């Protein structure tokens, strides 16, 4: 018993000595009691004995409210612990209110409002998210959290903020669809800044995905909505990159890519923040409208932005198809060959060249030698063969010169023939199957 008493005495003396040495402590006139209460409540807190800690905490809150910032940090933990373990609903609410008041008093006595509100945010959301009467207060609080913290806003608070916007809107709160989009845009701007740091990317991407889902669950963002509400704003200020990005994202989500506004917003974003994917989409849209010259401008830009040869091959192939459709055989082959230089296994590019050769008989026929005139089909066959296109190979074979035609012109299978015209290929003479 004596040893226990001595141990306890040494413990309290030790706590007192540590407290004396600590900076930032503002002890009240009854310092001895305050030191004892401080030692007791923190010891009980370490044991998760929140009820035992409470009377000692309350004494300090009443008699030494500016003792130290840790009083409110620990106070929040104690009241949150009590709220989590209280079976009585009314008492649970009381404890929750007290827990949140710890954050407010911490700001009152020790400042640092931005950081403390950042910490308070998710706790308040957790307690009030099902309480319609609290939604206006939550909106104001999260607006301030965002204003004071910016990119340092805690990840969970971004998702919570958007969910509060959703709940406020769907329960008849005074907020328009456009205002919902404004909040969404502000939140996503922080998401983009967080992504730029390169930290916790998987987590941030998941949060962004859930925020997108919350948006579509809050307002009906269809093509008509974007056209009517955001289109006029962009027309009034086509330099507004932020607005253009918002419109572009919403149009992609709503599959509104056939709208003229989609092209307008895409070009504005691409001018300031060009990417391979966006540049390619613009080029493809322009090509579909028959604006090939402008399309090629964006295709060439896409090649420069592509970060691997496969992507470059796809762009060159798209350009080759446009050339072919316009009857520009030489340019079509040139771009198909560029595609193959980027990706030698790009079979579609070989097929395209084969198709060009197959369709060149009338253009290249000299009319003096049936065998030489039909050599262009052999050139087509060789391209189809490289593509692994058996159907094309059979089609080309059907147009080879016959064995009789070869014999009549004093030639034989295996001879090397030059295909003139624009083709300019050398082929090995083959006969048409009997």
Short mmCIF file of C-alpha atoms in Angstrom, two decimals:
data_model
loop_
_atom_site.label_atom_id
_atom_site.label_comp_id
_atom_site.label_asym_id
_atom_site.label_seq_id
_atom_site.Cartn_x
_atom_site.Cartn_y
_atom_site.Cartn_z
CA UNK A 1 0.00 0.00 0.00
CA UNK A 2 2.83 2.33 0.90
CA UNK A 3 4.58 1.61 -2.41
CA UNK A 4 1.38 2.40 -4.33
CA UNK A 5 1.01 5.73 -2.51
CA UNK A 6 4.62 6.68 -3.25
CA UNK A 7 4.21 5.72 -6.92
CA UNK A 8 1.09 7.91 -7.24
CA UNK A 9 2.86 10.83 -5.61
CA UNK A 10 5.80 10.52 -7.97
CA UNK A 11 3.40 10.32 -10.94
CA UNK A 12 1.64 13.59 -10.03
CA UNK A 13 4.92 15.32 -9.27
CA UNK A 14 6.22 14.19 -12.65
CA UNK A 15 3.15 15.54 -14.43
CA UNK A 16 3.51 18.85 -12.62
CA UNK A 17 7.17 19.15 -13.54
CA UNK A 18 6.43 18.41 -17.20
CA UNK A 19 3.60 20.93 -17.18
CA UNK A 20 5.86 23.61 -15.73
CA UNK A 21 8.41 22.99 -18.44
CA UNK A 22 5.88 23.09 -21.28
CA UNK A 23 5.52 26.39 -23.14
CA UNK A 24 2.09 27.74 -24.05
CA UNK A 25 0.37 26.82 -20.80
CA UNK A 26 -1.75 29.41 -19.01
CA UNK A 27 -2.38 28.07 -15.54
CA UNK A 28 -5.20 29.57 -13.44
CA UNK A 29 -4.86 30.87 -9.90
CA UNK A 30 -5.68 27.42 -8.50
CA UNK A 31 -2.83 25.85 -10.36
CA UNK A 32 -2.54 22.78 -8.21
CA UNK A 33 -6.11 21.71 -8.87
CA UNK A 34 -5.77 22.49 -12.57
CA UNK A 35 -2.64 20.38 -12.84
CA UNK A 36 -4.35 17.52 -11.06
CA UNK A 37 -7.43 17.75 -13.29
CA UNK A 38 -5.26 17.92 -16.38
CA UNK A 39 -3.35 14.80 -15.34
CA UNK A 40 -6.50 12.89 -14.50
CA UNK A 41 -8.53 13.65 -17.62
CA UNK A 42 -5.63 12.94 -19.99
CA UNK A 43 -4.90 9.67 -18.21
CA UNK A 44 -8.53 8.56 -18.52
CA UNK A 45 -8.55 9.64 -22.17
CA UNK A 46 -5.59 7.36 -22.88
CA UNK A 47 -7.68 4.50 -21.48
CA UNK A 48 -10.71 5.54 -23.63
CA UNK A 49 -12.58 6.01 -20.36
CA UNK A 50 -14.46 9.05 -21.61
CA UNK A 51 -17.02 9.20 -18.81
CA UNK A 52 -14.34 9.24 -16.13
CA UNK A 53 -12.44 11.94 -18.01
CA UNK A 54 -15.47 14.21 -18.44
CA UNK A 55 -15.81 15.83 -14.97
CA UNK A 56 -12.12 16.75 -14.92
CA UNK A 57 -12.33 18.14 -18.45
CA UNK A 58 -15.44 20.16 -17.58
CA UNK A 59 -13.70 21.67 -14.55
CA UNK A 60 -10.83 22.85 -16.74
CA UNK A 61 -13.19 24.21 -19.39
CA UNK A 62 -15.00 26.23 -16.74
CA UNK A 63 -11.99 27.39 -14.71
CA UNK A 64 -9.10 27.48 -17.20
CA UNK A 65 -10.62 27.89 -20.70
CA UNK A 66 -7.40 29.27 -22.16
CA UNK A 67 -5.15 26.70 -20.47
CA UNK A 68 -3.74 25.14 -23.63
CA UNK A 69 -4.94 24.26 -27.12
CA UNK A 70 -4.72 20.57 -26.24
CA UNK A 71 -7.68 21.07 -23.91
CA UNK A 72 -9.98 21.44 -26.92
CA UNK A 73 -8.23 18.87 -29.08
CA UNK A 74 -8.70 16.29 -26.34
CA UNK A 75 -12.11 17.67 -25.43
CA UNK A 76 -13.37 16.94 -28.94
CA UNK A 77 -12.05 13.38 -28.67
CA UNK A 78 -13.82 12.85 -25.35
CA UNK A 79 -17.20 14.19 -26.45
CA UNK A 80 -16.99 12.36 -29.78
CA UNK A 81 -16.19 9.17 -27.89
CA UNK A 82 -19.15 9.71 -25.58
CA UNK A 83 -21.45 10.39 -28.54
CA UNK A 84 -20.32 7.24 -30.33
CA UNK A 85 -21.02 5.05 -27.31
CA UNK A 86 -24.20 6.63 -25.92
CA UNK A 87 -27.36 4.49 -26.36
CA UNK A 88 -29.74 7.35 -25.52
CA UNK A 89 -30.53 9.42 -28.64
CA UNK A 90 -31.11 12.70 -26.79
CA UNK A 91 -27.84 12.42 -24.88
CA UNK A 92 -26.04 11.48 -28.09
CA UNK A 93 -27.15 14.76 -29.66
CA UNK A 94 -25.98 16.69 -26.59
CA UNK A 95 -22.56 15.08 -26.75
CA UNK A 96 -22.33 15.79 -30.49
CA UNK A 97 -23.12 19.46 -29.90
CA UNK A 98 -20.48 19.61 -27.19
CA UNK A 99 -17.94 17.93 -29.46
CA UNK A 100 -18.49 20.53 -32.17
CA UNK A 101 -18.32 23.34 -29.63
CA UNK A 102 -14.78 22.21 -28.80
CA UNK A 103 -13.68 23.25 -32.28
CA UNK A 104 -15.39 26.63 -31.95
CA UNK A 105 -13.86 27.34 -28.56
CA UNK A 106 -10.47 26.25 -29.83
CA UNK A 107 -10.76 28.93 -32.50
CA UNK A 108 -12.02 31.45 -29.93
CA UNK A 109 -9.04 31.02 -27.63
CA UNK A 110 -6.25 29.91 -29.97
CA UNK A 111 -7.17 31.06 -33.49
CA UNK A 112 -6.00 29.12 -36.56
CA UNK A 113 -9.56 29.13 -37.88
CA UNK A 114 -8.85 27.54 -41.26
CA UNK A 115 -7.13 24.45 -39.92
CA UNK A 116 -9.61 23.93 -37.09
CA UNK A 117 -12.67 24.34 -39.33
CA UNK A 118 -11.06 21.90 -41.74
CA UNK A 119 -10.99 19.37 -38.93
CA UNK A 120 -14.48 20.24 -37.71
CA UNK A 121 -16.00 19.88 -41.19
CA UNK A 122 -16.28 16.15 -41.57
CA UNK A 123 -17.37 15.64 -37.95
CA UNK A 124 -20.18 18.17 -38.42
CA UNK A 125 -21.17 16.48 -41.68
CA UNK A 126 -21.23 13.09 -39.97
CA UNK A 127 -23.50 14.39 -37.21
CA UNK A 128 -25.81 16.60 -39.29
CA UNK A 129 -26.05 14.95 -42.71
CA UNK A 130 -29.51 13.53 -41.93
CA UNK A 131 -30.79 16.69 -40.25
CA UNK A 132 -32.48 18.91 -42.85
CA UNK A 133 -32.60 21.87 -40.47
CA UNK A 134 -28.80 21.88 -40.28
CA UNK A 135 -28.14 21.96 -44.03
CA UNK A 136 -27.91 25.78 -44.30
CA UNK A 137 -25.36 25.80 -41.47
CA UNK A 138 -23.37 23.01 -43.11
CA UNK A 139 -23.36 24.91 -46.41
CA UNK A 140 -21.97 28.04 -44.74
CA UNK A 141 -19.38 26.05 -42.81
CA UNK A 142 -18.08 24.18 -45.86
CA UNK A 143 -17.97 27.40 -47.90
CA UNK A 144 -15.69 28.83 -45.23
CA UNK A 145 -13.61 25.65 -45.04
CA UNK A 146 -13.06 25.88 -48.79
CA UNK A 147 -12.36 29.63 -48.66
CA UNK A 148 -9.77 29.36 -45.88
CA UNK A 149 -8.03 26.14 -46.93
CA UNK A 150 -8.17 25.89 -50.72
CA UNK A 151 -6.00 23.00 -51.89
CA UNK A 152 -5.38 22.07 -48.24
CA UNK A 153 -9.05 21.23 -47.76
CA UNK A 154 -9.14 17.67 -46.42
CA UNK A 155 -10.08 15.05 -49.01
CA UNK A 156 -13.10 13.83 -47.07
CA UNK A 157 -14.44 17.36 -46.81
CA UNK A 158 -14.60 17.71 -50.60
CA UNK A 159 -16.88 14.72 -50.93
CA UNK A 160 -18.87 15.80 -47.87
CA UNK A 161 -19.29 19.32 -49.28
CA UNK A 162 -20.76 18.01 -52.53
CA UNK A 163 -23.08 15.68 -50.64
CA UNK A 164 -24.32 18.58 -48.51
CA UNK A 165 -25.00 20.54 -51.72
CA UNK A 166 -26.97 17.55 -53.00
CA UNK A 167 -28.98 17.12 -49.80
CA UNK A 168 -29.68 20.85 -49.55
CA UNK A 169 -30.90 20.99 -53.15
CA UNK A 170 -33.05 17.86 -53.00
CA UNK A 171 -34.76 18.91 -49.77
CA UNK A 172 -35.94 22.22 -51.21
CA UNK A 173 -33.00 24.42 -50.27
CA UNK A 174 -32.65 27.85 -51.85
CA UNK A 175 -30.12 26.88 -54.51
CA UNK A 176 -30.42 26.80 -58.31
CA UNK A 177 -29.06 24.22 -60.74
CA UNK A 178 -26.47 26.72 -61.93
CA UNK A 179 -25.33 27.35 -58.35
CA UNK A 180 -24.97 23.60 -57.87
CA UNK A 181 -22.68 23.57 -60.90
CA UNK A 182 -20.69 26.46 -59.45
CA UNK A 183 -20.11 24.55 -56.22
CA UNK A 184 -19.21 21.45 -58.20
CA UNK A 185 -16.74 23.46 -60.25
CA UNK A 186 -15.08 24.91 -57.14
CA UNK A 187 -14.73 21.47 -55.60
CA UNK A 188 -13.34 19.94 -58.79
CA UNK A 189 -10.83 22.79 -59.06
CA UNK A 190 -9.41 21.67 -55.72
CA UNK A 191 -9.46 18.06 -56.93
CA UNK A 192 -7.40 19.10 -59.97
CA UNK A 193 -4.87 20.89 -57.76
CA UNK A 194 -4.57 17.82 -55.57
CA UNK A 195 -4.02 15.62 -58.62
CA UNK A 196 -1.24 17.94 -59.74
CA UNK A 197 0.71 17.14 -56.56
CA UNK A 198 0.91 13.49 -57.64
CA UNK A 199 0.02 12.28 -54.13
CA UNK A 200 -2.67 9.70 -53.32
CA UNK A 201 -3.85 9.70 -56.93
CA UNK A 202 -5.98 6.57 -56.64
CA UNK A 203 -7.80 8.00 -53.65
CA UNK A 204 -8.30 11.39 -55.31
CA UNK A 205 -9.58 9.77 -58.51
CA UNK A 206 -12.12 7.77 -56.51
CA UNK A 207 -13.30 10.90 -54.71
CA UNK A 208 -13.63 12.73 -58.04
CA UNK A 209 -15.64 9.84 -59.45
CA UNK A 210 -18.03 9.94 -56.49
CA UNK A 211 -18.37 13.72 -56.74
CA UNK A 212 -19.37 13.32 -60.40
CA UNK A 213 -22.03 10.82 -59.34
CA UNK A 214 -23.33 13.23 -56.70
CA UNK A 215 -23.63 15.97 -59.33
CA UNK A 216 -25.72 13.85 -61.67
CA UNK A 217 -27.85 12.80 -58.70
CA UNK A 218 -28.48 16.46 -57.87
CA UNK A 219 -29.31 18.09 -61.19
CA UNK A 220 -30.31 16.79 -64.59
CA UNK A 221 -27.31 17.83 -66.64
CA UNK A 222 -28.51 17.08 -70.16
CA UNK A 223 -27.56 18.68 -73.46
CA UNK A 224 -30.40 21.18 -73.31
CA UNK A 225 -29.40 22.30 -69.82
CA UNK A 226 -25.81 22.95 -70.88
CA UNK A 227 -26.85 24.75 -74.08
CA UNK A 228 -29.40 27.00 -72.39
CA UNK A 229 -27.59 27.80 -69.14
CA UNK A 230 -23.91 27.78 -70.00
CA UNK A 231 -23.78 28.30 -73.76
CA UNK A 232 -24.77 32.00 -73.60
CA UNK A 233 -22.15 32.66 -70.92
CA UNK A 234 -19.37 31.20 -73.07
CA UNK A 235 -20.59 33.14 -76.09
CA UNK A 236 -20.40 36.34 -74.04
CA UNK A 237 -16.85 35.55 -72.90
CA UNK A 238 -15.10 33.00 -75.14
CA UNK A 239 -11.87 33.55 -73.19
CA UNK A 240 -13.33 31.97 -70.04
CA UNK A 241 -11.25 28.79 -69.91
CA UNK A 242 -12.77 27.67 -66.62
CA UNK A 243 -16.29 27.84 -68.08
CA UNK A 244 -15.21 26.15 -71.31
CA UNK A 245 -13.72 23.26 -69.33
CA UNK A 246 -16.90 22.90 -67.32
CA UNK A 247 -19.04 22.86 -70.48
CA UNK A 248 -16.74 20.35 -72.14
CA UNK A 249 -16.81 18.00 -69.18
CA UNK A 250 -20.59 18.17 -68.88
CA UNK A 251 -21.07 17.63 -72.61
CA UNK A 252 -18.83 14.59 -72.56
CA UNK A 253 -20.75 13.22 -69.57
CA UNK A 254 -24.08 13.95 -71.26
CA UNK A 255 -22.89 12.68 -74.66
CA UNK A 256 -23.61 16.04 -76.28
CA UNK A 257 -20.68 15.82 -78.68
CA UNK A 258 -22.73 16.62 -81.79
CA UNK A 259 -23.52 20.09 -80.52
CA UNK A 260 -21.75 23.14 -82.05
CA UNK A 261 -21.11 24.21 -78.46
CA UNK A 262 -19.03 21.08 -77.97
CA UNK A 263 -16.70 22.11 -80.77
CA UNK A 264 -16.53 25.67 -79.44
CA UNK A 265 -15.65 24.62 -75.90
CA UNK A 266 -13.21 21.97 -77.14
CA UNK A 267 -11.26 24.47 -79.23
CA UNK A 268 -11.06 26.96 -76.36
CA UNK A 269 -9.75 24.33 -73.95
CA UNK A 270 -7.40 22.86 -76.55
CA UNK A 271 -5.88 26.25 -77.29
CA UNK A 272 -4.85 26.74 -73.66
CA UNK A 273 -4.41 23.16 -72.46
CA UNK A 274 -3.96 20.89 -75.50
CA UNK A 275 -4.02 17.13 -75.03
CA UNK A 276 -3.70 14.25 -77.46
CA UNK A 277 -7.20 12.94 -76.78
CA UNK A 278 -8.98 16.26 -77.13
CA UNK A 279 -7.04 17.29 -80.23
CA UNK A 280 -7.85 13.96 -81.86
CA UNK A 281 -11.56 14.32 -81.09
CA UNK A 282 -11.63 17.82 -82.59
CA UNK A 283 -9.89 16.56 -85.73
CA UNK A 284 -12.31 13.65 -86.10
CA UNK A 285 -15.32 15.91 -85.66
CA UNK A 286 -14.04 18.36 -88.27
CA UNK A 287 -13.32 15.52 -90.69
CA UNK A 288 -16.86 14.21 -90.22
CA UNK A 289 -18.12 17.66 -91.20
CA UNK A 290 -15.98 17.61 -94.33
CA UNK A 291 -13.65 20.33 -93.03
CA UNK A 292 -10.57 18.32 -93.93
CA UNK A 293 -8.05 21.13 -94.15
CA UNK A 294 -8.84 22.28 -90.61
CA UNK A 295 -9.04 18.67 -89.46
CA UNK A 296 -5.48 18.01 -90.66
CA UNK A 297 -4.25 20.96 -88.64
CA UNK A 298 -5.50 19.24 -85.47
CA UNK A 299 -4.38 15.79 -86.60
CA UNK A 300 -0.83 17.10 -86.99
CA UNK A 301 -1.05 18.68 -83.55
CA UNK A 302 -2.24 15.35 -82.14
CA UNK A 303 0.83 13.63 -83.58
CA UNK A 304 3.03 16.12 -81.73
CA UNK A 305 1.12 15.54 -78.49
CA UNK A 306 1.06 11.74 -78.74
CA UNK A 307 3.27 10.09 -76.14
CA UNK A 308 3.71 6.73 -77.91
CA UNK A 309 4.07 5.39 -81.44
CA UNK A 310 0.77 3.50 -81.37
CA UNK A 311 -1.14 6.75 -80.92
CA UNK A 312 0.85 8.37 -83.72
CA UNK A 313 0.09 5.43 -85.98
CA UNK A 314 -3.64 5.83 -85.33
CA UNK A 315 -3.51 9.51 -86.26
CA UNK A 316 -1.60 8.90 -89.49
CA UNK A 317 -4.08 6.16 -90.38
CA UNK A 318 -7.02 8.50 -89.83
CA UNK A 319 -5.36 11.02 -92.12
CA UNK A 320 -4.74 8.33 -94.74
CA UNK A 321 -8.42 7.39 -94.73
CA UNK A 322 -9.43 10.99 -95.33
CA UNK A 323 -6.93 11.28 -98.19
CA UNK A 324 -8.26 8.07 -99.71
CA UNK A 325 -11.87 9.26 -99.48
CA UNK A 326 -10.84 12.45 -101.28
CA UNK A 327 -9.13 10.47 -104.04
CA UNK A 328 -5.69 11.66 -102.95
CA UNK A 329 -4.00 8.30 -103.44
CA UNK A 330 -0.38 9.46 -103.12
CA UNK A 331 -1.05 11.35 -99.89
CA UNK A 332 -3.15 8.48 -98.56
CA UNK A 333 -0.32 6.00 -99.11
CA UNK A 334 2.21 8.40 -97.62
CA UNK A 335 0.22 8.70 -94.40
CA UNK A 336 -0.44 4.96 -94.31
CA UNK A 337 3.30 4.38 -94.59
CA UNK A 338 3.88 6.85 -91.76
CA UNK A 339 1.45 4.82 -89.67
CA UNK A 340 3.44 1.68 -90.50
CA UNK A 341 6.70 3.38 -89.60
CA UNK A 342 5.24 4.00 -86.14
CA UNK A 343 3.68 0.54 -85.86
CA UNK A 344 4.83 -2.07 -88.43
CA UNK A 345 2.06 -4.42 -87.26
CA UNK A 346 -0.71 -1.97 -88.18
CA UNK A 347 -2.50 -4.30 -90.60
CA UNK A 348 -5.27 -1.84 -91.47
CA UNK A 349 -2.69 0.48 -93.00
CA UNK A 350 -1.52 -2.30 -95.34
CA UNK A 351 -5.13 -3.02 -96.27
CA UNK A 352 -5.71 0.64 -97.06
CA UNK A 353 -2.74 0.69 -99.42
CA UNK A 354 -4.00 -2.54 -100.98
CA UNK A 355 -7.38 -0.94 -101.56
CA UNK A 356 -5.71 2.06 -103.20
CA UNK A 357 -3.79 -0.20 -105.59
CA UNK A 358 -6.83 -2.33 -106.33
CA UNK A 359 -8.79 0.76 -107.32
CA UNK A 360 -6.00 2.13 -109.56
CA UNK A 361 -6.38 -0.20 -112.55
CA UNK A 362 -8.35 2.27 -114.66
CA UNK A 363 -6.09 5.19 -113.67
CA UNK A 364 -2.86 3.37 -114.45
CA UNK A 365 -3.81 1.16 -117.41
CA UNK A 366 -1.59 1.88 -120.43
CA UNK A 367 -3.55 -0.30 -122.83
CA UNK A 368 -0.45 -1.78 -124.50
CA UNK A 369 0.11 -4.84 -122.26
CA UNK A 370 -2.60 -6.72 -120.42
CA UNK A 371 0.00 -8.32 -118.19
CA UNK A 372 1.64 -5.04 -117.19
CA UNK A 373 -1.71 -3.35 -116.74
CA UNK A 374 -2.79 -6.10 -114.34
CA UNK A 375 0.45 -5.96 -112.36
CA UNK A 376 -1.22 -3.35 -110.15
CA UNK A 377 -3.44 -6.15 -108.80
CA UNK A 378 -0.33 -8.10 -107.83
CA UNK A 379 0.88 -5.01 -105.95
CA UNK A 380 -2.49 -4.90 -104.18
CA UNK A 381 -2.20 -8.61 -103.37
CA UNK A 382 1.18 -8.09 -101.70
CA UNK A 383 -0.26 -5.38 -99.46
CA UNK A 384 -3.21 -7.56 -98.48
CA UNK A 385 -0.78 -10.38 -97.77
CA UNK A 386 1.18 -8.19 -95.36
CA UNK A 387 -2.09 -7.24 -93.71
CA UNK A 388 -3.12 -10.86 -93.33
CA UNK A 389 -6.26 -9.99 -95.28
CA UNK A 390 -7.19 -13.26 -97.00
CA UNK A 391 -10.38 -11.85 -98.47
CA UNK A 392 -8.49 -9.01 -100.09
CA UNK A 393 -5.85 -11.43 -101.37
CA UNK A 394 -8.51 -13.57 -103.08
CA UNK A 395 -10.14 -10.52 -104.60
CA UNK A 396 -6.82 -9.30 -106.02
CA UNK A 397 -5.88 -12.76 -107.33
CA UNK A 398 -9.03 -12.87 -109.40
CA UNK A 399 -7.62 -9.97 -111.42
CA UNK A 400 -4.12 -11.38 -112.02
CA UNK A 401 -3.18 -11.94 -115.68
CA UNK A 402 -4.03 -15.39 -116.99
CA UNK A 403 -1.32 -17.91 -117.90
CA UNK A 404 -2.35 -17.48 -121.53
CA UNK A 405 -1.87 -13.71 -121.40
CA UNK A 406 1.53 -14.16 -119.80
CA UNK A 407 2.58 -16.70 -122.46
CA UNK A 408 1.28 -14.58 -125.34
CA UNK A 409 3.44 -11.64 -124.24
CA UNK A 410 6.55 -13.80 -123.95
CA UNK A 411 6.74 -13.57 -120.17
CA UNK A 412 6.84 -16.16 -117.43
CA UNK A 413 5.88 -16.40 -113.79
CA UNK A 414 8.61 -15.06 -111.55
CA UNK A 415 9.52 -12.18 -113.85
CA UNK A 416 9.90 -8.84 -112.09
CA UNK A 417 7.55 -6.14 -113.35
CA UNK A 418 7.52 -2.43 -112.60
CA UNK A 419 4.14 -0.89 -111.86
CA UNK A 420 4.20 2.64 -113.15
CA UNK A 421 1.71 5.43 -112.75
CA UNK A 422 1.58 6.78 -109.19
CA UNK A 423 2.12 3.30 -107.68
CA UNK A 424 5.82 2.92 -108.56
CA UNK A 425 6.20 -0.62 -107.16
CA UNK A 426 8.11 -3.67 -108.39
CA UNK A 427 6.24 -7.00 -108.26
CA UNK A 428 6.92 -10.63 -109.06
CA UNK A 429 4.68 -11.84 -111.88
CA UNK A 430 2.01 -14.33 -110.83
CA UNK A 431 -0.86 -15.86 -112.82
CA UNK A 432 -4.54 -15.92 -112.08
CA UNK A 433 -5.68 -19.21 -110.53
CA UNK A 434 -7.38 -21.48 -113.04
#
